[in-house]
Tab-separated table of C-alpha atoms and ligand atoms in Angstrom:
chain	number	residue	atom	x	y	z
C	68	UNK	CA	11.342	118.135	-118.005
C	69	UNK	CA	8.349	120.283	-118.852
C	70	UNK	CA	6.483	121.858	-115.825
C	71	UNK	CA	2.894	122.871	-115.651
C	72	UNK	CA	0.567	123.650	-112.645
C	73	UNK	CA	-2.473	121.418	-113.893
C	74	UNK	CA	-2.030	118.888	-116.555
C	75	UNK	CA	-5.340	118.187	-118.229
C	76	UNK	CA	-5.967	114.766	-119.868
C	77	UNK	CA	-8.386	114.949	-122.713
C	78	UNK	CA	-9.626	117.835	-124.955
C	79	UNK	CA	-13.294	117.138	-124.799
C	80	UNK	CA	-15.606	119.892	-123.474
C	81	UNK	CA	-14.483	119.000	-119.781
C	82	UNK	CA	-10.803	119.452	-120.406
C	83	UNK	CA	-11.216	122.588	-122.573
C	84	UNK	CA	-13.473	124.241	-120.325
C	85	UNK	CA	-11.286	123.446	-117.243
C	86	UNK	CA	-8.335	125.090	-119.213
C	87	UNK	CA	-10.322	127.956	-120.069
C	88	UNK	CA	-11.640	128.714	-116.630
C	89	UNK	CA	-8.184	128.295	-115.175
C	90	UNK	CA	-6.489	130.230	-117.795
C	91	UNK	CA	-8.776	133.286	-116.628
C	92	UNK	CA	-7.334	132.830	-113.092
C	93	UNK	CA	-3.711	132.860	-114.151
C	94	UNK	CA	-3.125	129.130	-113.696
C	95	UNK	CA	-1.048	127.332	-116.092
C	96	UNK	CA	-2.372	124.147	-117.846
C	97	UNK	CA	-1.121	121.778	-120.289
C	98	UNK	CA	-3.863	119.872	-122.357
C	99	UNK	CA	-2.686	116.382	-123.758
C	100	UNK	CA	-5.240	115.019	-126.252
C	101	UNK	CA	-5.089	111.590	-128.054
C	102	UNK	CA	-6.936	112.609	-131.137
C	103	UNK	CA	-6.310	115.455	-133.637
C	104	UNK	CA	-7.610	118.893	-133.504
C	105	UNK	CA	-9.828	118.210	-136.650
C	106	UNK	CA	-11.042	115.044	-135.376
C	107	UNK	CA	-11.982	116.572	-131.953
C	108	UNK	CA	-13.693	119.680	-133.630
C	109	UNK	CA	-15.913	117.398	-135.894
C	110	UNK	CA	-17.251	115.037	-133.330
C	111	UNK	CA	-21.033	115.158	-133.248
C	112	UNK	CA	-22.706	114.573	-129.718
C	113	UNK	CA	-25.182	116.445	-127.512
C	114	UNK	CA	-27.310	119.366	-128.073
C	115	UNK	CA	-29.110	120.780	-125.281
C	116	UNK	CA	-27.501	123.032	-122.713
C	117	UNK	CA	-28.859	123.693	-119.211
C	118	UNK	CA	-29.046	127.353	-118.062
C	119	UNK	CA	-26.381	126.549	-115.374
C	120	UNK	CA	-24.201	125.418	-118.217
C	121	UNK	CA	-24.609	128.426	-120.289
C	122	UNK	CA	-23.861	130.492	-117.073
C	123	UNK	CA	-20.356	128.752	-116.780
C	124	UNK	CA	-19.672	129.037	-120.503
C	125	UNK	CA	-20.310	132.794	-119.889
C	126	UNK	CA	-17.994	132.893	-117.049
C	127	UNK	CA	-15.360	131.303	-119.139
C	128	UNK	CA	-15.795	134.110	-121.715
C	129	UNK	CA	-16.771	131.627	-124.606
C	130	UNK	CA	-20.550	132.551	-124.830
C	131	UNK	CA	-20.743	135.340	-127.488
C	132	UNK	CA	-21.533	132.935	-130.500
C	133	UNK	CA	-23.679	130.718	-128.202
C	134	UNK	CA	-25.905	133.924	-127.261
C	135	UNK	CA	-26.073	134.851	-131.072
C	136	UNK	CA	-26.766	131.508	-132.551
C	137	UNK	CA	-28.394	129.270	-129.654
C	138	UNK	CA	-31.979	128.578	-129.755
C	139	UNK	CA	-33.984	129.037	-126.698
C	140	UNK	CA	-36.476	126.313	-125.828
C	141	UNK	CA	-39.160	126.865	-123.227
C	142	UNK	CA	-40.554	123.564	-123.505
C	143	UNK	CA	-40.404	119.905	-124.713
C	144	UNK	CA	-42.942	117.432	-125.971
C	145	UNK	CA	-43.534	113.589	-125.052
C	146	UNK	CA	-45.128	111.671	-127.763
C	147	UNK	CA	-47.005	108.830	-126.480
C	148	UNK	CA	-49.945	106.616	-128.369
C	149	UNK	CA	-50.225	109.102	-131.195
C	150	UNK	CA	-50.573	112.073	-128.931
C	151	UNK	CA	-48.091	114.683	-128.041
C	152	UNK	CA	-47.887	116.332	-124.672
C	153	UNK	CA	-46.071	119.479	-123.725
C	154	UNK	CA	-43.986	120.035	-120.674
C	155	UNK	CA	-43.783	123.680	-120.335
C	156	UNK	CA	-40.257	124.045	-118.718
C	157	UNK	CA	-40.549	128.109	-118.529
C	158	UNK	CA	-43.945	128.176	-116.935
C	159	UNK	CA	-43.124	125.374	-114.413
C	160	UNK	CA	-39.498	126.439	-113.388
C	161	UNK	CA	-39.041	129.932	-114.880
C	162	UNK	CA	-36.266	128.514	-116.965
C	163	UNK	CA	-35.600	127.507	-120.481
C	164	UNK	CA	-33.050	125.130	-122.285
C	165	UNK	CA	-30.569	126.401	-125.002
C	166	UNK	CA	-30.309	124.301	-128.105
C	167	UNK	CA	-26.629	124.535	-129.171
C	168	UNK	CA	-24.418	121.632	-130.311
C	169	UNK	CA	-21.558	120.383	-128.499
C	170	UNK	CA	-19.617	120.641	-131.701
C	171	UNK	CA	-20.156	124.393	-131.449
C	172	UNK	CA	-19.454	124.517	-127.687
C	173	UNK	CA	-15.971	122.712	-128.646
C	174	UNK	CA	-15.342	124.897	-131.327
C	175	UNK	CA	-15.659	128.213	-129.068
C	176	UNK	CA	-13.358	126.541	-126.564
C	177	UNK	CA	-10.801	125.408	-128.794
C	178	UNK	CA	-10.659	129.018	-130.332
C	179	UNK	CA	-10.482	130.669	-127.124
C	180	UNK	CA	-7.494	128.123	-126.032
C	181	UNK	CA	-5.590	129.187	-129.310
C	182	UNK	CA	-6.238	132.815	-128.503
C	183	UNK	CA	-4.938	132.519	-124.622
C	184	UNK	CA	-1.731	130.983	-125.902
C	185	UNK	CA	-2.115	128.106	-123.628
C	186	UNK	CA	-0.366	124.944	-124.327
C	187	UNK	CA	-2.039	121.796	-126.132
C	188	UNK	CA	-0.648	118.680	-127.543
C	189	UNK	CA	-3.151	116.927	-130.083
C	190	UNK	CA	-2.115	113.363	-131.205
C	191	UNK	CA	-0.437	112.608	-127.879
C	192	UNK	CA	0.286	109.049	-127.800
C	193	UNK	CA	0.662	106.466	-124.872
C	194	UNK	CA	-0.129	109.227	-122.225
C	195	UNK	CA	0.714	107.632	-118.678
C	196	UNK	CA	-0.070	109.087	-115.354
C	197	UNK	CA	2.694	108.667	-112.672
C	198	UNK	CA	2.881	109.309	-108.899
C	199	UNK	CA	-0.462	111.004	-108.386
C	200	UNK	CA	-0.730	109.683	-104.804
C	201	UNK	CA	2.102	111.789	-103.754
C	202	UNK	CA	2.754	115.648	-104.020
C	203	UNK	CA	4.677	115.177	-107.349
C	204	UNK	CA	2.586	113.836	-110.020
C	205	UNK	CA	4.211	113.390	-113.657
C	206	UNK	CA	2.793	112.505	-117.049
C	207	UNK	CA	4.519	110.944	-119.897
C	208	UNK	CA	3.479	110.716	-123.488
C	209	UNK	CA	5.021	110.261	-127.028
C	210	UNK	CA	4.388	113.089	-129.626
C	211	UNK	CA	5.651	112.768	-133.354
C	212	UNK	CA	7.846	110.051	-132.267
C	213	UNK	CA	9.572	111.770	-129.271
C	214	UNK	CA	9.077	111.041	-125.576
C	215	UNK	CA	8.109	113.867	-123.336
C	216	UNK	CA	7.452	114.107	-119.365
C	217	UNK	CA	5.628	116.799	-117.686
C	218	UNK	CA	5.701	117.497	-113.942
C	219	UNK	CA	2.654	119.190	-112.390
C	220	UNK	CA	0.838	120.074	-109.168
C	221	UNK	CA	-2.292	118.300	-110.208
C	222	UNK	CA	-3.701	116.067	-112.902
C	223	UNK	CA	-7.329	116.689	-114.210
C	224	UNK	CA	-8.596	113.407	-115.840
C	225	UNK	CA	-10.983	114.591	-118.378
C	226	UNK	CA	-10.343	111.855	-121.013
C	227	UNK	CA	-13.892	110.324	-121.322
C	228	UNK	CA	-15.098	106.973	-120.565
C	229	UNK	CA	-12.371	105.196	-122.619
C	230	UNK	CA	-9.690	107.277	-121.369
C	231	UNK	CA	-6.413	106.405	-119.210
C	232	UNK	CA	-7.109	108.310	-116.314
C	233	UNK	CA	-9.791	106.303	-114.464
C	234	UNK	CA	-8.079	103.093	-115.662
C	235	UNK	CA	-4.690	104.415	-114.030
C	236	UNK	CA	-6.481	104.229	-110.339
C	237	UNK	CA	-5.879	100.763	-108.569
C	238	UNK	CA	-9.276	98.781	-108.934
C	239	UNK	CA	-9.373	98.384	-105.049
C	240	UNK	CA	-9.533	102.037	-104.567
C	241	UNK	CA	-12.608	102.495	-106.699
C	242	UNK	CA	-16.212	101.687	-106.585
C	243	UNK	CA	-18.182	101.253	-109.857
C	244	UNK	CA	-21.977	101.355	-110.263
C	245	UNK	CA	-23.218	100.354	-113.706
C	246	UNK	CA	-26.331	99.547	-115.979
C	247	UNK	CA	-26.074	98.555	-119.400
C	248	UNK	CA	-29.292	98.882	-121.338
C	249	UNK	CA	-30.490	96.161	-123.956
C	250	UNK	CA	-30.514	98.859	-127.007
C	251	UNK	CA	-28.710	101.685	-128.404
C	252	UNK	CA	-29.348	105.006	-130.375
C	253	UNK	CA	-29.007	105.441	-134.089
C	254	UNK	CA	-28.635	109.199	-134.578
C	255	UNK	CA	-28.731	111.025	-137.855
C	256	UNK	CA	-27.819	114.573	-138.651
C	257	UNK	CA	-29.173	116.219	-141.889
C	258	UNK	CA	-29.315	119.841	-143.239
C	259	UNK	CA	-33.238	120.533	-143.464
C	260	UNK	CA	-35.416	122.874	-141.716
C	261	UNK	CA	-36.813	120.734	-138.664
C	262	UNK	CA	-40.706	120.521	-139.241
C	263	UNK	CA	-41.007	120.500	-135.345
C	264	UNK	CA	-40.265	123.689	-133.130
C	265	UNK	CA	-39.465	121.851	-129.907
C	266	UNK	CA	-37.650	118.635	-129.053
C	267	UNK	CA	-40.112	115.519	-129.178
C	268	UNK	CA	-39.353	112.374	-127.198
C	269	UNK	CA	-41.621	109.747	-128.612
C	270	UNK	CA	-42.428	106.445	-126.849
C	271	UNK	CA	-44.028	104.293	-129.657
C	272	UNK	CA	-45.148	100.816	-130.030
C	273	UNK	CA	-42.201	100.409	-132.486
C	274	UNK	CA	-39.420	101.859	-130.092
C	275	UNK	CA	-38.301	105.239	-129.048
C	276	UNK	CA	-37.648	108.080	-131.483
C	277	UNK	CA	-36.211	111.665	-130.617
C	278	UNK	CA	-36.674	114.685	-132.989
C	279	UNK	CA	-34.157	117.327	-132.068
C	280	UNK	CA	-32.467	119.977	-134.149
C	281	UNK	CA	-29.111	122.024	-134.229
C	282	UNK	CA	-30.299	125.229	-135.887
C	283	UNK	CA	-33.116	126.773	-137.879
C	284	UNK	CA	-31.958	124.642	-140.978
C	285	UNK	CA	-30.536	121.348	-139.454
C	286	UNK	CA	-32.051	118.463	-137.686
C	287	UNK	CA	-30.683	115.685	-135.178
C	288	UNK	CA	-32.885	112.502	-135.128
C	289	UNK	CA	-32.334	109.501	-133.098
C	290	UNK	CA	-34.256	106.050	-133.186
C	291	UNK	CA	-33.798	103.243	-130.519
C	292	UNK	CA	-32.085	100.397	-132.286
C	293	UNK	CA	-30.860	96.835	-131.591
C	294	UNK	CA	-27.180	96.536	-130.215
C	295	UNK	CA	-26.503	94.149	-132.991
C	296	UNK	CA	-27.422	96.659	-135.688
C	297	UNK	CA	-24.593	98.247	-137.766
C	298	UNK	CA	-24.751	101.810	-139.199
C	299	UNK	CA	-24.243	100.312	-142.752
C	300	UNK	CA	-27.583	98.380	-142.310
C	301	UNK	CA	-29.453	101.677	-141.982
C	302	UNK	CA	-29.887	103.549	-145.353
C	303	UNK	CA	-31.036	107.037	-144.965
C	304	UNK	CA	-34.276	105.995	-146.623
C	305	UNK	CA	-34.842	103.155	-143.770
C	306	UNK	CA	-33.958	105.513	-140.953
C	307	UNK	CA	-36.609	108.111	-142.124
C	308	UNK	CA	-39.248	105.513	-142.790
C	309	UNK	CA	-38.691	104.101	-139.172
C	310	UNK	CA	-38.331	107.439	-137.784
C	311	UNK	CA	-41.777	108.685	-139.456
C	312	UNK	CA	-43.429	105.270	-138.031
C	313	UNK	CA	-42.381	106.223	-134.522
C	314	UNK	CA	-42.869	109.956	-134.171
C	315	UNK	CA	-46.362	109.726	-135.409
C	316	UNK	CA	-49.166	112.181	-136.036
C	317	UNK	CA	-49.085	115.126	-138.336
C	318	UNK	CA	-45.207	115.537	-137.767
C	319	UNK	CA	-44.520	112.263	-139.592
C	320	UNK	CA	-46.290	113.503	-142.926
C	321	UNK	CA	-43.880	116.556	-142.814
C	322	UNK	CA	-40.481	114.600	-142.276
C	323	UNK	CA	-38.468	114.752	-145.662
C	324	UNK	CA	-36.079	112.119	-146.415
C	325	UNK	CA	-32.873	114.418	-146.187
C	326	UNK	CA	-29.593	112.780	-147.069
C	327	UNK	CA	-27.422	112.429	-143.766
C	328	UNK	CA	-24.384	114.315	-143.022
C	329	UNK	CA	-23.661	112.031	-140.313
C	330	UNK	CA	-24.897	108.697	-138.863
C	331	UNK	CA	-23.703	106.512	-135.806
C	332	UNK	CA	-24.890	104.220	-133.353
C	333	UNK	CA	-24.017	104.730	-129.519
C	334	UNK	CA	-24.759	102.224	-126.677
C	335	UNK	CA	-26.778	103.267	-123.838
C	336	UNK	CA	-24.970	103.177	-120.295
C	337	UNK	CA	-25.480	104.335	-116.697
C	338	UNK	CA	-21.906	104.405	-114.921
C	339	UNK	CA	-20.536	106.135	-112.003
C	340	UNK	CA	-16.988	105.582	-110.579
C	341	UNK	CA	-16.375	106.683	-106.996
C	342	UNK	CA	-14.702	108.644	-105.526
C	343	UNK	CA	-13.463	111.278	-107.946
C	344	UNK	CA	-10.048	112.111	-106.284
C	345	UNK	CA	-7.048	109.951	-105.775
C	346	UNK	CA	-4.224	111.940	-104.277
C	347	UNK	CA	-3.659	114.642	-106.787
C	348	UNK	CA	-5.567	113.028	-109.540
C	349	UNK	CA	-9.147	114.431	-110.136
C	350	UNK	CA	-11.697	112.740	-112.412
C	351	UNK	CA	-14.134	114.761	-114.142
C	352	UNK	CA	-16.911	114.413	-116.842
C	353	UNK	CA	-17.479	111.062	-118.853
C	354	UNK	CA	-13.964	109.755	-117.416
C	355	UNK	CA	-16.021	109.598	-114.040
C	356	UNK	CA	-19.627	108.978	-115.189
C	357	UNK	CA	-21.876	108.199	-118.020
C	358	UNK	CA	-25.674	108.706	-118.381
C	359	UNK	CA	-27.865	107.231	-121.374
C	360	UNK	CA	-28.520	110.402	-123.577
C	361	UNK	CA	-32.376	110.498	-122.888
C	362	UNK	CA	-32.001	113.100	-120.290
C	363	UNK	CA	-29.598	115.378	-122.350
C	364	UNK	CA	-27.434	115.474	-119.262
C	365	UNK	CA	-23.758	114.230	-120.095
C	366	UNK	CA	-22.381	117.463	-121.373
C	367	UNK	CA	-24.043	119.405	-118.712
C	368	UNK	CA	-22.708	116.976	-115.982
C	369	UNK	CA	-19.399	117.431	-117.488
C	370	UNK	CA	-19.534	121.232	-117.063
C	371	UNK	CA	-20.903	121.237	-113.580
C	372	UNK	CA	-18.012	118.849	-112.227
C	373	UNK	CA	-15.466	121.175	-114.002
C	374	UNK	CA	-17.003	124.054	-112.381
C	375	UNK	CA	-16.551	122.463	-108.839
C	376	UNK	CA	-12.889	121.240	-109.764
C	377	UNK	CA	-12.202	124.888	-111.162
C	378	UNK	CA	-13.369	126.656	-107.896
C	379	UNK	CA	-11.368	124.119	-105.872
C	380	UNK	CA	-8.221	124.684	-107.900
C	381	UNK	CA	-8.738	128.557	-107.808
C	382	UNK	CA	-9.094	128.512	-104.072
C	383	UNK	CA	-5.952	126.273	-103.930
C	384	UNK	CA	-3.747	128.684	-105.957
C	385	UNK	CA	-5.278	131.991	-104.751
C	386	UNK	CA	-5.816	131.420	-101.074
C	387	UNK	CA	-3.683	128.195	-100.458
C	388	UNK	CA	-7.027	126.551	-99.165
C	389	UNK	CA	-7.386	122.915	-99.860
C	390	UNK	CA	-10.879	122.718	-98.447
C	391	UNK	CA	-12.671	122.651	-101.710
C	392	UNK	CA	-10.162	120.118	-103.222
C	393	UNK	CA	-11.126	118.061	-100.326
C	394	UNK	CA	-14.698	118.430	-100.858
C	395	UNK	CA	-14.705	118.127	-104.676
C	396	UNK	CA	-15.567	114.385	-104.907
C	397	UNK	CA	-18.611	114.474	-102.555
C	398	UNK	CA	-19.827	117.666	-103.876
C	399	UNK	CA	-19.652	116.567	-107.600
C	400	UNK	CA	-21.260	113.188	-106.673
C	401	UNK	CA	-24.275	114.459	-105.259
C	402	UNK	CA	-25.211	116.128	-108.533
C	403	UNK	CA	-23.926	113.488	-110.654
C	404	UNK	CA	-26.385	110.849	-108.714
C	405	UNK	CA	-29.316	113.075	-109.132
C	406	UNK	CA	-28.504	113.279	-113.086
C	407	UNK	CA	-28.124	109.628	-113.097
C	408	UNK	CA	-31.410	109.135	-111.502
C	409	UNK	CA	-33.232	111.334	-114.025
C	410	UNK	CA	-31.321	109.823	-117.100
C	411	UNK	CA	-32.374	106.322	-115.819
C	412	UNK	CA	-36.029	107.574	-115.311
C	413	UNK	CA	-36.439	109.153	-118.822
C	414	UNK	CA	-34.889	106.067	-120.533
C	415	UNK	CA	-37.020	103.638	-118.624
C	416	UNK	CA	-40.151	105.542	-119.605
C	417	UNK	CA	-39.427	106.166	-122.949
C	418	UNK	CA	-37.937	102.901	-124.728
C	419	UNK	CA	-39.328	99.464	-125.600
C	420	UNK	CA	-37.665	96.959	-122.998
C	421	UNK	CA	-37.810	93.544	-123.435
C	422	UNK	CA	-39.982	93.135	-120.281
C	423	UNK	CA	-43.274	91.640	-119.357
C	424	UNK	CA	-46.705	92.943	-119.588
C	425	UNK	CA	-46.428	94.285	-116.115
C	426	UNK	CA	-43.440	96.391	-116.852
C	427	UNK	CA	-45.452	97.798	-119.789
C	428	UNK	CA	-48.323	98.688	-117.756
C	429	UNK	CA	-46.259	100.635	-115.271
C	430	UNK	CA	-44.842	102.418	-117.988
C	431	UNK	CA	-48.209	103.465	-119.448
C	432	UNK	CA	-49.167	104.364	-115.951
C	433	UNK	CA	-46.187	106.446	-115.262
C	434	UNK	CA	-46.459	108.438	-118.380
C	435	UNK	CA	-50.283	109.133	-117.918
C	436	UNK	CA	-49.548	110.355	-114.448
C	437	UNK	CA	-46.927	112.714	-115.925
C	438	UNK	CA	-49.252	114.152	-118.578
C	439	UNK	CA	-52.163	114.673	-115.895
C	440	UNK	CA	-50.230	115.603	-112.812
C	441	UNK	CA	-48.628	119.215	-112.401
C	442	UNK	CA	-46.291	118.006	-109.760
C	443	UNK	CA	-45.148	115.169	-111.875
C	444	UNK	CA	-44.554	117.691	-114.617
C	445	UNK	CA	-42.934	120.071	-112.306
C	446	UNK	CA	-40.348	117.047	-110.934
C	447	UNK	CA	-39.461	116.500	-114.755
C	448	UNK	CA	-39.070	119.972	-115.688
C	449	UNK	CA	-36.880	120.863	-112.919
C	450	UNK	CA	-34.505	118.042	-113.658
C	451	UNK	CA	-34.816	118.694	-117.353
C	452	UNK	CA	-33.611	122.408	-116.974
C	453	UNK	CA	-31.021	121.249	-114.478
C	454	UNK	CA	-30.824	120.979	-110.742
C	455	UNK	CA	-28.974	123.784	-108.913
C	456	UNK	CA	-25.231	123.333	-108.531
C	457	UNK	CA	-24.140	122.113	-105.218
C	458	UNK	CA	-22.945	124.638	-102.765
C	459	UNK	CA	-19.654	124.509	-101.385
C	460	UNK	CA	-20.189	123.633	-97.921
C	461	UNK	CA	-16.619	123.408	-96.347
C	462	UNK	CA	-16.748	126.967	-95.334
I	111	LIG	P1	-15.287	113.507	-124.051
I	111	LIG	O1	-16.143	114.406	-124.932
I	111	LIG	O2	-15.266	111.985	-124.323
I	111	LIG	O3	-13.801	113.892	-124.047
I	111	LIG	C1	-12.665	113.055	-123.825
I	111	LIG	C2	-11.517	113.458	-124.535
I	111	LIG	O4	-10.338	112.678	-123.932
I	111	LIG	C3	-11.678	113.026	-126.080
I	111	LIG	O5	-11.301	114.022	-126.858
I	111	LIG	C4	-10.857	112.037	-126.127
I	111	LIG	O6	-10.171	111.816	-127.716
I	111	LIG	C5	-9.828	112.149	-125.118
I	111	LIG	N1	-8.879	111.063	-124.672
I	111	LIG	C6	-9.576	109.638	-124.503
I	111	LIG	N2	-8.243	109.001	-124.111
I	111	LIG	C7	-7.332	109.614	-124.064
I	111	LIG	C8	-6.009	109.392	-123.719
I	111	LIG	N3	-5.451	107.982	-123.270
I	111	LIG	N4	-5.081	110.167	-123.821
I	111	LIG	C9	-5.506	111.541	-124.169
I	111	LIG	N5	-6.563	112.049	-124.394
I	111	LIG	C10	-7.715	110.898	-124.292
I	111	LIG	N6	-24.841	113.373	-124.373
I	111	LIG	C11	-25.916	114.173	-124.713
I	111	LIG	O7	-26.488	114.773	-123.803
I	111	LIG	N7	-26.658	113.886	-125.938
I	111	LIG	C12	-26.157	113.041	-126.874
I	111	LIG	O8	-26.728	113.007	-127.798
I	111	LIG	C13	-24.908	112.443	-126.801
I	111	LIG	N8	-24.251	111.673	-127.653
I	111	LIG	C14	-23.123	110.971	-127.517
I	111	LIG	C15	-22.442	110.176	-128.415
I	111	LIG	C16	-21.367	109.553	-128.049
I	111	LIG	C17	-20.857	108.490	-129.141
I	111	LIG	C18	-20.636	109.654	-127.024
I	111	LIG	C19	-19.218	108.881	-126.717
I	111	LIG	C20	-21.191	110.655	-125.879
I	111	LIG	C21	-22.440	111.196	-126.299
I	111	LIG	N9	-23.020	112.213	-125.156
I	111	LIG	C22	-24.215	112.596	-125.513
I	111	LIG	C23	-22.435	112.483	-123.948
I	111	LIG	C24	-21.657	113.789	-124.288
I	111	LIG	O9	-21.192	113.888	-125.473
I	111	LIG	C25	-20.508	113.610	-123.153
I	111	LIG	O10	-21.247	113.628	-121.960
I	111	LIG	C26	-19.496	114.745	-123.273
I	111	LIG	O11	-18.797	114.624	-124.390
I	111	LIG	C27	-18.628	114.493	-122.018
I	111	LIG	O12	-17.443	115.315	-122.138
I	111	LIG	P2	-16.001	115.007	-121.560
I	111	LIG	O13	-15.144	116.208	-122.088
I	111	LIG	O14	-16.048	114.544	-120.276
I	111	LIG	O15	-15.608	113.610	-122.274
I	112	LIG	C1	-29.454	116.009	-129.597
I	112	LIG	O1	-29.993	116.936	-130.139
I	112	LIG	O2	-28.409	115.352	-129.880
I	112	LIG	C2	-29.978	115.628	-128.088
I	112	LIG	C3	-31.091	116.198	-127.572
I	112	LIG	C4	-31.559	115.847	-126.609
I	112	LIG	C5	-31.148	114.604	-126.039
I	112	LIG	C6	-30.093	113.883	-126.548
I	112	LIG	C7	-29.575	114.280	-127.690
I	112	LIG	O3	-31.908	113.965	-124.784
């Protein structure tokens, strides 16, 4: 039987980052991933990093390219009824966000893991978690037709929303909180210089649209779509026509119909599983929670979970102290719920909901208050740039 100190399930940003941080502390990890390395490296997802996320990536020693190629954004814009209102993140909070794709973060982490020599198994099938309620957890899996078994001290369940880790926990030991939204996001990536300088989140009478970017030559755009829609129903031309209608103003005249490199539909969901610890199994990132992407929090939250878990495991191996491990779940959940609240709020204010006229008036009132109130903008800005990491209270 193989042996490792921490077995990490899932090579998304959460699993890869935990592996890298632990490697720097001399802790041995084995990373098990269901997909191929090429598939993981090509996945297109989030794009906005909080300053706290950048700090953690620096600490992990994977921020060189991020600093060279990431774009600093001091503000974001909200479009409503044909007008754009800027929220000056920098002036309000002293902080800015960094535009750097999750694809790039993943690539930097995968390269660092290869350099570190730490073990990874891609295309691991039938991963199963065993005995994590006691002191000697194990993982079994198949790789290239052969059965394998790994003994470990801890299992980090970093395998995303559809992973096996959360589903390995007895239902009675877990509480789940969930909201499913009645629409999805259709996203399109294209190689064309963005005709906007900062992200624009637009609430239009035809539905939500987001103008984002990945680099000075690559745009990422989204529109709210029906949950019944299929990507094949959306030609590039149809997407751009709808996007122009929603983004409005002088921007729409400058949006070119660039061919897509990638186009996909994602449903919107809020979800939290509690607690995050079950004996020697710890959940982190999307394995434990989902936010709708409107607040740009999914990836950032995965990073703060991982940072707390890293600190706890470092203390365990360094000082033989279990106090931070004991506090991990409560500590991570405090920040998770704040990001859940903000992501829900952003989603609520910016999309068309099948509600009544009363809901619509409330949305309009909320947005007008945001545009006019310094305090409301401050509240949005401090959440958008990311709330501070929770201190470790265990002493
Ligand atoms: P993941 O990135 O999901 O990684 C989990 C890994 O575990 C995957 O590589 C998966 O293949 C692997 N895995 C799953 N099951 C198993 C198993 N049984 N055994 C072994 N490995 C397994 N956030 C934003 O802020 N903006 C966005 O635009 C945005 N778009 C998104 C689009 C989609 C389709 C999805 C799913 C998420 C999106 N997110 C977005 C959220 C953001 O990408 C996630 O919050 C982030 O990827 C979380 O990282 P993670 O490592 O926790 O999970
Ligand atoms: C993105 O660029 O993919 C992106 C940016 C901001 C969001 C969501 C997605 O809120």
